[in-house]
Amino acid sequence: MHAMPTILDVLEAQRLIRAYLPRTPLYPCAALSELLHADVYVKYENHQPIGAFKVRGGVNLIARLSEEERRRGVITASTGNHGQSIAWAARLFGVRARIVVPVGSNPDKVSAIERLGAEILVHGRDFDEAREYAEALAQQEGYRYIHSANEPHLIAGVGTIGLEIVEDLPDVEVIFVPVGGGSGASGISIAAHAFNPKIEVIGVQSEAAPAAYLSWREGRVVATDIMNTFAEGLATRVGFELPLRILREHLADFLLVSDAEIRRAMLLMMEATHNLVEAAGAAPLAAALRIQDRVRGRTVVLELSGSNITLRALRELLSA
C-alpha cells in the first residue's frame, strides 16, 4: 500500500518545482460568473509548458529518482498528458523515457511526446491495456515503472495547484477538479483542506467512463467495461488505490456529467476565457452548471486542466 502524501510533501514539491515551472494564473471570469450567478475564477493549468497540469507531478517525481532508477530509465502508460509530463521531466533531468500509448491516441499528444525525446510504444485498445503492457515491460526489462496515479510524488506535485489557489484566493469556497486516474483531485484536495477544511473540492468524471466515481462511491477499487467517453483525460476503466483513499477522505462530492454536457462546457469556456480547452478541462464547468443552485453566490474555482485538443476535434466540436 502506498503512503498517502501530506501537506508537507506538497510544500516540499512546491519548493522543488518552482525552479522549473511557472506559477499559473488564477483569474476571475466575468462571463462565467454571470452564467453561474457566482464569483467564478479559472485556474489556467493550460499555461504549463505541455499545456496541462500533469507536468507538475512529472517534475516532482523524476527529480527524486535515485541514480540507479535514472540509469534504468522509466516507463509509463498514457493517453497523452501524463506521457508528455513524464517525457518533459525526463528530458529535463536526462532520463530515458518510454511511453506506452493505446491505439488511436490523440495524435497531437503522441507527436508532442516524441518531440520531447521519449520513445513511443503503441499497444492496447485503451489506457488500461496500455498500462498493463507497460507494467509487464517494466518487470521484464527492469525499467522504473511510473503509475499514472498510485505515485505519492506525482500527487504531491499536482497538489501545488491547490496551494496556489488558496494562496491567491484565500476565501475560495468550492473547487471543481476533473478526475481520470484521480491524482489531480487528490493533490488539490490535500492542499486545500490543510489550509481550510471547509473548502469543498468536487471531483468530476464522465458518466461514459465512471470507474473512479464508482470506486469512490463504493469505497473499493472498481473496474468497469464502461469507457466510451471522447474525453481522453477522463477515460479509465478502473479506479486506483492511492487516489481512492485520498478522495474518500477529502472530496466533498463527486459528480458524473454526460459527454454532451462536456461538449457544451468546452464551447462556453472557450468563449468566456479565449483559451483552448480540452474535454477534461471543461468537465469542471459542466459539473458546476449541473449543480448551479449549490454554487449560486459562492466563490468558485474551475480548474482548466489542459488545452491539448486537436484541430480535427475542435472542428467537429464547432460544427456540431
PDB file of C-alpha atoms in Angstrom:
ATOM      1  CA  MET A   1       0.000   0.000   0.000  1.00  0.00           C
ATOM      2  CA  HIS A   2       1.371   3.415  -0.961  1.00  0.00           C
ATOM      3  CA  ALA A   3       1.951   6.123   1.630  1.00  0.00           C
ATOM      4  CA  MET A   4      -0.516   8.999   1.450  1.00  0.00           C
ATOM      5  CA  PRO A   5       1.168  12.313   0.688  1.00  0.00           C
ATOM      6  CA  THR A   6       0.745  15.057   3.265  1.00  0.00           C
ATOM      7  CA  ILE A   7       0.671  18.835   3.069  1.00  0.00           C
ATOM      8  CA  LEU A   8       4.387  18.744   3.961  1.00  0.00           C
ATOM      9  CA  ASP A   9       5.016  16.704   0.798  1.00  0.00           C
ATOM     10  CA  VAL A  10       3.052  19.247  -1.251  1.00  0.00           C
ATOM     11  CA  LEU A  11       5.010  22.134   0.272  1.00  0.00           C
ATOM     12  CA  GLU A  12       8.283  20.344  -0.483  1.00  0.00           C
ATOM     13  CA  ALA A  13       7.084  19.736  -4.063  1.00  0.00           C
ATOM     14  CA  GLN A  14       6.294  23.441  -4.408  1.00  0.00           C
ATOM     15  CA  ARG A  15       9.817  24.332  -3.273  1.00  0.00           C
ATOM     16  CA  LEU A  16      11.320  21.912  -5.803  1.00  0.00           C
ATOM     17  CA  ILE A  17       9.244  22.570  -8.911  1.00  0.00           C
ATOM     18  CA  ARG A  18       9.227  26.383  -8.720  1.00  0.00           C
ATOM     19  CA  ALA A  19      12.740  26.300 -10.204  1.00  0.00           C
ATOM     20  CA  TYR A  20      11.427  24.595 -13.349  1.00  0.00           C
ATOM     21  CA  LEU A  21       7.761  25.504 -13.816  1.00  0.00           C
ATOM     22  CA  PRO A  22       5.721  28.718 -13.759  1.00  0.00           C
ATOM     23  CA  ARG A  23       3.048  29.571 -11.253  1.00  0.00           C
ATOM     24  CA  THR A  24      -0.152  29.530 -13.324  1.00  0.00           C
ATOM     25  CA  PRO A  25      -2.703  32.362 -13.354  1.00  0.00           C
ATOM     26  CA  LEU A  26      -5.916  32.337 -11.334  1.00  0.00           C
ATOM     27  CA  TYR A  27      -8.158  34.948 -12.917  1.00  0.00           C
ATOM     28  CA  PRO A  28     -11.771  35.950 -12.263  1.00  0.00           C
ATOM     29  CA  CYS A  29     -14.067  35.319 -15.224  1.00  0.00           C
ATOM     30  CA  ALA A  30     -16.954  37.746 -15.583  1.00  0.00           C
ATOM     31  CA  ALA A  31     -18.789  35.723 -18.254  1.00  0.00           C
ATOM     32  CA  LEU A  32     -18.743  32.501 -16.222  1.00  0.00           C
ATOM     33  CA  SER A  33     -19.637  34.406 -13.049  1.00  0.00           C
ATOM     34  CA  GLU A  34     -22.700  35.750 -14.832  1.00  0.00           C
ATOM     35  CA  LEU A  35     -23.559  32.292 -16.180  1.00  0.00           C
ATOM     36  CA  LEU A  36     -23.332  30.583 -12.771  1.00  0.00           C
ATOM     37  CA  HIS A  37     -24.515  33.535 -10.640  1.00  0.00           C
ATOM     38  CA  ALA A  38     -21.359  33.056  -8.575  1.00  0.00           C
ATOM     39  CA  ASP A  39     -17.911  34.563  -8.130  1.00  0.00           C
ATOM     40  CA  VAL A  40     -16.041  32.340 -10.613  1.00  0.00           C
ATOM     41  CA  TYR A  41     -12.285  32.071 -11.090  1.00  0.00           C
ATOM     42  CA  VAL A  42     -10.408  29.909 -13.587  1.00  0.00           C
ATOM     43  CA  LYS A  43      -7.090  28.210 -12.749  1.00  0.00           C
ATOM     44  CA  TYR A  44      -5.214  28.181 -16.065  1.00  0.00           C
ATOM     45  CA  GLU A  45      -3.175  24.972 -15.941  1.00  0.00           C
ATOM     46  CA  ASN A  46      -3.099  25.019 -19.750  1.00  0.00           C
ATOM     47  CA  HIS A  47      -0.367  27.662 -19.355  1.00  0.00           C
ATOM     48  CA  GLN A  48       2.119  24.973 -18.282  1.00  0.00           C
ATOM     49  CA  PRO A  49       4.863  24.050 -20.825  1.00  0.00           C
ATOM     50  CA  ILE A  50       2.998  20.923 -22.004  1.00  0.00           C
ATOM     51  CA  GLY A  51      -0.394  22.655 -21.993  1.00  0.00           C
ATOM     52  CA  ALA A  52      -1.627  20.628 -18.999  1.00  0.00           C
ATOM     53  CA  PHE A  53      -1.341  20.344 -15.209  1.00  0.00           C
ATOM     54  CA  LYS A  54       0.344  16.942 -15.009  1.00  0.00           C
ATOM     55  CA  VAL A  55       3.868  18.256 -15.648  1.00  0.00           C
ATOM     56  CA  ARG A  56       3.986  19.395 -12.011  1.00  0.00           C
ATOM     57  CA  GLY A  57       3.836  15.775 -10.873  1.00  0.00           C
ATOM     58  CA  GLY A  58       6.269  14.593 -13.523  1.00  0.00           C
ATOM     59  CA  VAL A  59       8.932  17.089 -12.455  1.00  0.00           C
ATOM     60  CA  ASN A  60       8.465  16.320  -8.755  1.00  0.00           C
ATOM     61  CA  LEU A  61       8.782  12.563  -9.331  1.00  0.00           C
ATOM     62  CA  ILE A  62      11.617  12.456 -11.877  1.00  0.00           C
ATOM     63  CA  ALA A  63      13.692  14.924  -9.840  1.00  0.00           C
ATOM     64  CA  ARG A  64      13.565  12.493  -6.903  1.00  0.00           C
ATOM     65  CA  LEU A  65      14.612   9.307  -8.721  1.00  0.00           C
ATOM     66  CA  SER A  66      17.677   7.548  -7.388  1.00  0.00           C
ATOM     67  CA  GLU A  67      20.799   7.325  -9.530  1.00  0.00           C
ATOM     68  CA  GLU A  68      20.044   3.651 -10.111  1.00  0.00           C
ATOM     69  CA  GLU A  69      16.480   4.417 -11.264  1.00  0.00           C
ATOM     70  CA  ARG A  70      17.759   7.107 -13.610  1.00  0.00           C
ATOM     71  CA  ARG A  71      20.215   4.643 -15.091  1.00  0.00           C
ATOM     72  CA  ARG A  72      17.476   2.051 -15.658  1.00  0.00           C
ATOM     73  CA  GLY A  73      15.154   4.584 -17.311  1.00  0.00           C
ATOM     74  CA  VAL A  74      11.415   4.940 -16.824  1.00  0.00           C
ATOM     75  CA  ILE A  75       8.299   3.567 -18.485  1.00  0.00           C
ATOM     76  CA  THR A  76       4.686   4.601 -18.153  1.00  0.00           C
ATOM     77  CA  ALA A  77       1.356   4.412 -19.968  1.00  0.00           C
ATOM     78  CA  SER A  78      -0.662   7.405 -21.059  1.00  0.00           C
ATOM     79  CA  THR A  79      -3.392   8.702 -23.341  1.00  0.00           C
ATOM     80  CA  GLY A  80      -1.368  11.882 -23.703  1.00  0.00           C
ATOM     81  CA  ASN A  81      -0.904  14.475 -20.960  1.00  0.00           C
ATOM     82  CA  HIS A  82       0.686  12.179 -18.370  1.00  0.00           C
ATOM     83  CA  GLY A  83       3.033  10.895 -21.075  1.00  0.00           C
ATOM     84  CA  GLN A  84       4.007  14.441 -22.004  1.00  0.00           C
ATOM     85  CA  SER A  85       4.597  15.199 -18.336  1.00  0.00           C
ATOM     86  CA  ILE A  86       6.995  12.281 -17.869  1.00  0.00           C
ATOM     87  CA  ALA A  87       8.714  12.953 -21.212  1.00  0.00           C
ATOM     88  CA  TRP A  88       9.200  16.651 -20.391  1.00  0.00           C
ATOM     89  CA  ALA A  89      10.598  15.926 -16.937  1.00  0.00           C
ATOM     90  CA  ALA A  90      12.759  13.037 -18.191  1.00  0.00           C
ATOM     91  CA  ARG A  91      14.344  15.316 -20.800  1.00  0.00           C
ATOM     92  CA  LEU A  92      14.912  17.967 -18.124  1.00  0.00           C
ATOM     93  CA  PHE A  93      16.815  15.536 -15.896  1.00  0.00           C
ATOM     94  CA  GLY A  94      18.487  13.433 -18.584  1.00  0.00           C
ATOM     95  CA  VAL A  95      16.494  10.227 -18.028  1.00  0.00           C
ATOM     96  CA  ARG A  96      15.452   7.855 -20.829  1.00  0.00           C
ATOM     97  CA  ALA A  97      11.656   7.538 -21.018  1.00  0.00           C
ATOM     98  CA  ARG A  98       9.363   5.075 -22.776  1.00  0.00           C
ATOM     99  CA  ILE A  99       5.658   5.880 -23.066  1.00  0.00           C
ATOM    100  CA  VAL A 100       3.075   3.221 -23.955  1.00  0.00           C
ATOM    101  CA  VAL A 101       0.030   4.726 -25.683  1.00  0.00           C
ATOM    102  CA  PRO A 102      -3.117   2.874 -26.761  1.00  0.00           C
ATOM    103  CA  VAL A 103      -4.093   2.550 -30.416  1.00  0.00           C
ATOM    104  CA  GLY A 104      -5.996   5.641 -31.588  1.00  0.00           C
ATOM    105  CA  SER A 105      -4.479   8.054 -29.063  1.00  0.00           C
ATOM    106  CA  ASN A 106      -4.659  11.808 -29.651  1.00  0.00           C
ATOM    107  CA  PRO A 107      -2.068  12.218 -32.440  1.00  0.00           C
ATOM    108  CA  ASP A 108      -1.098  15.721 -31.341  1.00  0.00           C
ATOM    109  CA  LYS A 109      -0.267  14.476 -27.849  1.00  0.00           C
ATOM    110  CA  VAL A 110       1.674  11.468 -29.206  1.00  0.00           C
ATOM    111  CA  SER A 111       3.697  13.727 -31.513  1.00  0.00           C
ATOM    112  CA  ALA A 112       4.376  16.078 -28.611  1.00  0.00           C
ATOM    113  CA  ILE A 113       5.695  13.176 -26.512  1.00  0.00           C
ATOM    114  CA  GLU A 114       8.024  12.137 -29.328  1.00  0.00           C
ATOM    115  CA  ARG A 115       9.297  15.701 -29.779  1.00  0.00           C
ATOM    116  CA  LEU A 116      10.250  15.701 -26.120  1.00  0.00           C
ATOM    117  CA  GLY A 117      12.567  12.772 -26.793  1.00  0.00           C
ATOM    118  CA  ALA A 118      10.616   9.858 -25.321  1.00  0.00           C
ATOM    119  CA  GLU A 119      10.229   6.527 -27.088  1.00  0.00           C
ATOM    120  CA  ILE A 120       6.622   5.739 -28.069  1.00  0.00           C
ATOM    121  CA  LEU A 121       5.270   2.193 -27.853  1.00  0.00           C
ATOM    122  CA  VAL A 122       1.743   1.651 -29.211  1.00  0.00           C
ATOM    123  CA  HIS A 123      -0.213  -1.129 -27.536  1.00  0.00           C
ATOM    124  CA  GLY A 124      -3.786  -1.888 -26.448  1.00  0.00           C
ATOM    125  CA  ARG A 125      -7.284  -0.709 -27.256  1.00  0.00           C
ATOM    126  CA  ASP A 126      -7.420   1.737 -24.325  1.00  0.00           C
ATOM    127  CA  PHE A 127      -5.413   3.220 -21.485  1.00  0.00           C
ATOM    128  CA  ASP A 128      -5.802   0.242 -19.185  1.00  0.00           C
ATOM    129  CA  GLU A 129      -4.458  -2.244 -21.744  1.00  0.00           C
ATOM    130  CA  ALA A 130      -1.537   0.107 -22.406  1.00  0.00           C
ATOM    131  CA  ARG A 131      -0.929   0.343 -18.647  1.00  0.00           C
ATOM    132  CA  GLU A 132      -0.876  -3.445 -18.225  1.00  0.00           C
ATOM    133  CA  TYR A 133       1.645  -3.732 -21.073  1.00  0.00           C
ATOM    134  CA  ALA A 134       3.878  -1.048 -19.540  1.00  0.00           C
ATOM    135  CA  GLU A 135       3.780  -2.864 -16.195  1.00  0.00           C
ATOM    136  CA  ALA A 136       4.791  -6.137 -17.883  1.00  0.00           C
ATOM    137  CA  LEU A 137       7.682  -4.479 -19.763  1.00  0.00           C
ATOM    138  CA  ALA A 138       8.927  -2.879 -16.556  1.00  0.00           C
ATOM    139  CA  GLN A 139       9.058  -6.322 -14.927  1.00  0.00           C
ATOM    140  CA  GLN A 140      10.828  -7.891 -17.912  1.00  0.00           C
ATOM    141  CA  GLU A 141      13.340  -5.121 -18.661  1.00  0.00           C
ATOM    142  CA  GLY A 142      13.942  -3.566 -15.253  1.00  0.00           C
ATOM    143  CA  TYR A 143      12.624  -0.082 -16.062  1.00  0.00           C
ATOM    144  CA  ARG A 144      11.327   2.142 -13.260  1.00  0.00           C
ATOM    145  CA  TYR A 145       7.561   1.884 -13.812  1.00  0.00           C
ATOM    146  CA  ILE A 146       5.627   5.105 -13.173  1.00  0.00           C
ATOM    147  CA  HIS A 147       1.946   4.581 -12.426  1.00  0.00           C
ATOM    148  CA  SER A 148      -0.221   7.477 -13.594  1.00  0.00           C
ATOM    149  CA  ALA A 149      -1.953   7.799 -10.209  1.00  0.00           C
ATOM    150  CA  ASN A 150      -0.528   5.490  -7.494  1.00  0.00           C
ATOM    151  CA  GLU A 151       2.583   7.652  -7.059  1.00  0.00           C
ATOM    152  CA  PRO A 152       2.847   9.864  -3.951  1.00  0.00           C
ATOM    153  CA  HIS A 153       5.335  12.247  -5.646  1.00  0.00           C
ATOM    154  CA  LEU A 154       3.019  12.739  -8.639  1.00  0.00           C
ATOM    155  CA  ILE A 155       0.135  13.555  -6.317  1.00  0.00           C
ATOM    156  CA  ALA A 156       2.212  15.920  -4.189  1.00  0.00           C
ATOM    157  CA  GLY A 157       3.448  17.661  -7.347  1.00  0.00           C
ATOM    158  CA  VAL A 158      -0.005  18.365  -8.737  1.00  0.00           C
ATOM    159  CA  GLY A 159      -1.159  19.276  -5.248  1.00  0.00           C
ATOM    160  CA  THR A 160       0.786  22.513  -5.718  1.00  0.00           C
ATOM    161  CA  ILE A 161      -2.186  23.674  -7.809  1.00  0.00           C
ATOM    162  CA  GLY A 162      -4.246  23.628  -4.630  1.00  0.00           C
ATOM    163  CA  LEU A 163      -1.588  25.578  -2.741  1.00  0.00           C
ATOM    164  CA  GLU A 164      -1.533  28.277  -5.414  1.00  0.00           C
ATOM    165  CA  ILE A 165      -5.332  28.522  -5.385  1.00  0.00           C
ATOM    166  CA  VAL A 166      -5.588  29.057  -1.623  1.00  0.00           C
ATOM    167  CA  GLU A 167      -2.619  31.446  -1.593  1.00  0.00           C
ATOM    168  CA  ASP A 168      -4.108  33.582  -4.369  1.00  0.00           C
ATOM    169  CA  LEU A 169      -7.766  33.276  -3.297  1.00  0.00           C
ATOM    170  CA  PRO A 170      -7.962  32.579   0.458  1.00  0.00           C
ATOM    171  CA  ASP A 171     -11.749  32.875   0.518  1.00  0.00           C
ATOM    172  CA  VAL A 172     -12.357  30.166  -2.103  1.00  0.00           C
ATOM    173  CA  GLU A 173     -15.336  28.013  -1.152  1.00  0.00           C
ATOM    174  CA  VAL A 174     -15.656  25.429  -3.943  1.00  0.00           C
ATOM    175  CA  ILE A 175     -13.042  23.938  -6.302  1.00  0.00           C
ATOM    176  CA  PHE A 176     -14.130  21.772  -9.240  1.00  0.00           C
ATOM    177  CA  VAL A 177     -11.495  19.317 -10.495  1.00  0.00           C
ATOM    178  CA  PRO A 178     -11.679  16.777 -13.357  1.00  0.00           C
ATOM    179  CA  VAL A 179     -10.935  13.149 -12.464  1.00  0.00           C
ATOM    180  CA  GLY A 180      -9.387  10.465 -14.659  1.00  0.00           C
ATOM    181  CA  GLY A 181      -6.969   8.484 -12.515  1.00  0.00           C
ATOM    182  CA  GLY A 182      -7.517  10.944  -9.686  1.00  0.00           C
ATOM    183  CA  SER A 183      -4.032  12.312  -8.995  1.00  0.00           C
ATOM    184  CA  GLY A 184      -5.044  15.938  -9.595  1.00  0.00           C
ATOM    185  CA  ALA A 185      -8.134  15.902  -7.412  1.00  0.00           C
ATOM    186  CA  SER A 186      -6.185  14.044  -4.715  1.00  0.00           C
ATOM    187  CA  GLY A 187      -3.351  16.531  -4.561  1.00  0.00           C
ATOM    188  CA  ILE A 188      -5.549  19.605  -4.767  1.00  0.00           C
ATOM    189  CA  SER A 189      -7.848  18.358  -2.013  1.00  0.00           C
ATOM    190  CA  ILE A 190      -4.902  17.605   0.332  1.00  0.00           C
ATOM    191  CA  ALA A 191      -3.587  21.153  -0.123  1.00  0.00           C
ATOM    192  CA  ALA A 192      -6.959  22.893   0.092  1.00  0.00           C
ATOM    193  CA  HIS A 193      -8.047  21.079   3.236  1.00  0.00           C
ATOM    194  CA  ALA A 194      -4.751  21.683   5.012  1.00  0.00           C
ATOM    195  CA  PHE A 195      -5.447  25.396   4.519  1.00  0.00           C
ATOM    196  CA  ASN A 196      -9.186  25.282   5.222  1.00  0.00           C
ATOM    197  CA  PRO A 197     -11.141  22.043   5.840  1.00  0.00           C
ATOM    198  CA  LYS A 198     -14.370  23.837   4.855  1.00  0.00           C
ATOM    199  CA  ILE A 199     -13.319  24.225   1.201  1.00  0.00           C
ATOM    200  CA  GLU A 200     -15.422  21.899  -0.924  1.00  0.00           C
ATOM    201  CA  VAL A 201     -13.381  20.049  -3.537  1.00  0.00           C
ATOM    202  CA  ILE A 202     -15.711  18.413  -6.063  1.00  0.00           C
ATOM    203  CA  GLY A 203     -14.480  15.768  -8.487  1.00  0.00           C
ATOM    204  CA  VAL A 204     -15.949  15.394 -11.975  1.00  0.00           C
ATOM    205  CA  GLN A 205     -15.878  12.421 -14.325  1.00  0.00           C
ATOM    206  CA  SER A 206     -17.729  11.462 -17.499  1.00  0.00           C
ATOM    207  CA  GLU A 207     -20.667   9.125 -16.991  1.00  0.00           C
ATOM    208  CA  ALA A 208     -19.313   7.292 -20.071  1.00  0.00           C
ATOM    209  CA  ALA A 209     -16.185   6.322 -18.056  1.00  0.00           C
ATOM    210  CA  PRO A 210     -17.207   6.229 -14.371  1.00  0.00           C
ATOM    211  CA  ALA A 211     -14.589   3.896 -12.810  1.00  0.00           C
ATOM    212  CA  ALA A 212     -13.105   6.411 -10.365  1.00  0.00           C
ATOM    213  CA  TYR A 213     -16.566   7.656  -9.391  1.00  0.00           C
ATOM    214  CA  LEU A 214     -17.828   4.114  -8.772  1.00  0.00           C
ATOM    215  CA  SER A 215     -14.707   3.330  -6.737  1.00  0.00           C
ATOM    216  CA  TRP A 216     -15.225   6.461  -4.636  1.00  0.00           C
ATOM    217  CA  ARG A 217     -18.915   5.709  -4.088  1.00  0.00           C
ATOM    218  CA  GLU A 218     -18.342   2.078  -3.094  1.00  0.00           C
ATOM    219  CA  GLY A 219     -15.124   2.572  -1.120  1.00  0.00           C
ATOM    220  CA  ARG A 220     -13.167  -0.037  -3.064  1.00  0.00           C
ATOM    221  CA  VAL A 221     -11.348  -0.204  -6.378  1.00  0.00           C
ATOM    222  CA  VAL A 222     -13.967  -0.855  -9.061  1.00  0.00           C
ATOM    223  CA  ALA A 223     -13.282  -1.941 -12.645  1.00  0.00           C
ATOM    224  CA  THR A 224     -15.873  -1.353 -15.342  1.00  0.00           C
ATOM    225  CA  ASP A 225     -16.245  -2.097 -19.028  1.00  0.00           C
ATOM    226  CA  ILE A 226     -17.981   1.267 -19.485  1.00  0.00           C
ATOM    227  CA  MET A 227     -15.437   3.543 -21.137  1.00  0.00           C
ATOM    228  CA  ASN A 228     -16.912   5.255 -24.142  1.00  0.00           C
ATOM    229  CA  THR A 229     -16.092   8.897 -23.431  1.00  0.00           C
ATOM    230  CA  PHE A 230     -14.433  11.123 -26.021  1.00  0.00           C
ATOM    231  CA  ALA A 231     -12.628  12.892 -23.143  1.00  0.00           C
ATOM    232  CA  GLU A 232      -9.320  11.011 -23.093  1.00  0.00           C
ATOM    233  CA  GLY A 233      -8.203  12.735 -19.898  1.00  0.00           C
ATOM    234  CA  LEU A 234     -11.161  11.180 -18.067  1.00  0.00           C
ATOM    235  CA  ALA A 235     -11.011   7.753 -19.741  1.00  0.00           C
ATOM    236  CA  THR A 236     -10.091   4.946 -17.356  1.00  0.00           C
ATOM    237  CA  ARG A 237     -11.755   1.571 -16.811  1.00  0.00           C
ATOM    238  CA  VAL A 238     -10.543   1.019 -13.251  1.00  0.00           C
ATOM    239  CA  GLY A 239     -10.118   3.087 -10.101  1.00  0.00           C
ATOM    240  CA  PHE A 240      -6.727   3.339  -8.401  1.00  0.00           C
ATOM    241  CA  GLU A 241      -5.889   2.545  -4.797  1.00  0.00           C
ATOM    242  CA  LEU A 242      -3.981   5.621  -3.599  1.00  0.00           C
ATOM    243  CA  PRO A 243      -6.224   8.328  -5.118  1.00  0.00           C
ATOM    244  CA  LEU A 244      -9.269   6.391  -3.906  1.00  0.00           C
ATOM    245  CA  ARG A 245      -8.107   6.577  -0.272  1.00  0.00           C
ATOM    246  CA  ILE A 246      -7.363  10.293  -0.568  1.00  0.00           C
ATOM    247  CA  LEU A 247     -10.585  11.143  -2.410  1.00  0.00           C
ATOM    248  CA  ARG A 248     -12.697   9.194   0.090  1.00  0.00           C
ATOM    249  CA  GLU A 249     -11.181  11.306   2.856  1.00  0.00           C
ATOM    250  CA  HIS A 250     -11.177  14.706   1.168  1.00  0.00           C
ATOM    251  CA  LEU A 251     -13.759  15.058  -1.634  1.00  0.00           C
ATOM    252  CA  ALA A 252     -16.928  16.911  -0.690  1.00  0.00           C
ATOM    253  CA  ASP A 253     -18.715  15.370  -3.668  1.00  0.00           C
ATOM    254  CA  PHE A 254     -18.086  13.518  -6.911  1.00  0.00           C
ATOM    255  CA  LEU A 255     -20.295  14.173  -9.933  1.00  0.00           C
ATOM    256  CA  LEU A 256     -20.821  12.455 -13.251  1.00  0.00           C
ATOM    257  CA  VAL A 257     -21.587  14.554 -16.319  1.00  0.00           C
ATOM    258  CA  SER A 258     -22.521  13.489 -19.835  1.00  0.00           C
ATOM    259  CA  ASP A 259     -20.248  13.894 -22.829  1.00  0.00           C
ATOM    260  CA  ALA A 260     -22.879  16.242 -24.265  1.00  0.00           C
ATOM    261  CA  GLU A 261     -22.587  18.440 -21.166  1.00  0.00           C
ATOM    262  CA  ILE A 262     -18.783  18.416 -21.512  1.00  0.00           C
ATOM    263  CA  ARG A 263     -19.006  19.472 -25.171  1.00  0.00           C
ATOM    264  CA  ARG A 264     -21.298  22.359 -24.294  1.00  0.00           C
ATOM    265  CA  ALA A 265     -18.959  23.366 -21.462  1.00  0.00           C
ATOM    266  CA  MET A 266     -15.959  23.315 -23.820  1.00  0.00           C
ATOM    267  CA  LEU A 267     -17.645  25.864 -26.070  1.00  0.00           C
ATOM    268  CA  LEU A 268     -18.752  28.019 -23.145  1.00  0.00           C
ATOM    269  CA  MET A 269     -15.269  28.019 -21.599  1.00  0.00           C
ATOM    270  CA  MET A 270     -13.526  28.798 -24.869  1.00  0.00           C
ATOM    271  CA  GLU A 271     -15.900  31.679 -25.496  1.00  0.00           C
ATOM    272  CA  ALA A 272     -15.577  33.004 -21.947  1.00  0.00           C
ATOM    273  CA  THR A 273     -11.810  32.623 -21.462  1.00  0.00           C
ATOM    274  CA  HIS A 274     -10.461  32.865 -25.036  1.00  0.00           C
ATOM    275  CA  ASN A 275      -8.340  29.803 -24.262  1.00  0.00           C
ATOM    276  CA  LEU A 276      -8.338  26.417 -25.930  1.00  0.00           C
ATOM    277  CA  VAL A 277      -9.972  23.874 -23.632  1.00  0.00           C
ATOM    278  CA  GLU A 278      -9.705  20.108 -23.944  1.00  0.00           C
ATOM    279  CA  ALA A 279     -12.598  17.947 -22.778  1.00  0.00           C
ATOM    280  CA  ALA A 280     -11.270  17.176 -19.297  1.00  0.00           C
ATOM    281  CA  GLY A 281     -10.592  20.877 -18.778  1.00  0.00           C
ATOM    282  CA  ALA A 282     -14.257  21.694 -19.390  1.00  0.00           C
ATOM    283  CA  ALA A 283     -15.663  18.997 -17.098  1.00  0.00           C
ATOM    284  CA  PRO A 284     -15.500  21.311 -14.031  1.00  0.00           C
ATOM    285  CA  LEU A 285     -17.785  23.841 -15.729  1.00  0.00           C
ATOM    286  CA  ALA A 286     -20.148  21.051 -16.811  1.00  0.00           C
ATOM    287  CA  ALA A 287     -20.420  19.953 -13.181  1.00  0.00           C
ATOM    288  CA  ALA A 288     -20.872  23.499 -11.872  1.00  0.00           C
ATOM    289  CA  LEU A 289     -23.716  24.008 -14.339  1.00  0.00           C
ATOM    290  CA  ARG A 290     -25.317  20.767 -13.189  1.00  0.00           C
ATOM    291  CA  ILE A 291     -25.404  21.908  -9.539  1.00  0.00           C
ATOM    292  CA  GLN A 292     -25.907  25.598 -10.211  1.00  0.00           C
ATOM    293  CA  ASP A 293     -28.179  26.088  -7.213  1.00  0.00           C
ATOM    294  CA  ARG A 294     -25.448  24.811  -4.854  1.00  0.00           C
ATOM    295  CA  VAL A 295     -22.810  27.250  -6.115  1.00  0.00           C
ATOM    296  CA  ARG A 296     -25.005  30.325  -6.511  1.00  0.00           C
ATOM    297  CA  GLY A 297     -23.467  33.302  -4.724  1.00  0.00           C
ATOM    298  CA  ARG A 298     -20.316  31.403  -3.716  1.00  0.00           C
ATOM    299  CA  THR A 299     -16.621  31.794  -4.601  1.00  0.00           C
ATOM    300  CA  VAL A 300     -15.829  29.054  -7.091  1.00  0.00           C
ATOM    301  CA  VAL A 301     -12.651  27.893  -8.859  1.00  0.00           C
ATOM    302  CA  LEU A 302     -12.764  25.847 -12.060  1.00  0.00           C
ATOM    303  CA  GLU A 303      -9.541  24.053 -12.933  1.00  0.00           C
ATOM    304  CA  LEU A 304      -8.844  24.378 -16.655  1.00  0.00           C
ATOM    305  CA  SER A 305      -6.620  21.309 -16.559  1.00  0.00           C
ATOM    306  CA  GLY A 306      -5.402  21.333 -20.162  1.00  0.00           C
ATOM    307  CA  SER A 307      -5.770  22.707 -23.676  1.00  0.00           C
ATOM    308  CA  ASN A 308      -4.472  19.823 -25.784  1.00  0.00           C
ATOM    309  CA  ILE A 309      -7.303  19.443 -28.271  1.00  0.00           C
ATOM    310  CA  THR A 310      -6.622  18.512 -31.892  1.00  0.00           C
ATOM    311  CA  LEU A 311      -7.706  20.760 -34.751  1.00  0.00           C
ATOM    312  CA  ARG A 312      -9.872  17.916 -36.017  1.00  0.00           C
ATOM    313  CA  ALA A 313     -11.649  17.587 -32.676  1.00  0.00           C
ATOM    314  CA  LEU A 314     -12.047  21.347 -32.497  1.00  0.00           C
ATOM    315  CA  ARG A 315     -13.610  21.466 -35.965  1.00  0.00           C
ATOM    316  CA  GLU A 316     -16.021  18.668 -35.027  1.00  0.00           C
ATOM    317  CA  LEU A 317     -16.973  20.491 -31.840  1.00  0.00           C
ATOM    318  CA  LEU A 318     -17.591  23.783 -33.617  1.00  0.00           C
ATOM    319  CA  SER A 319     -19.574  22.222 -36.443  1.00  0.00           C
ATOM    320  CA  ALA A 320     -21.814  20.047 -34.251  1.00  0.00           C
TER     321      ALA A 320
END
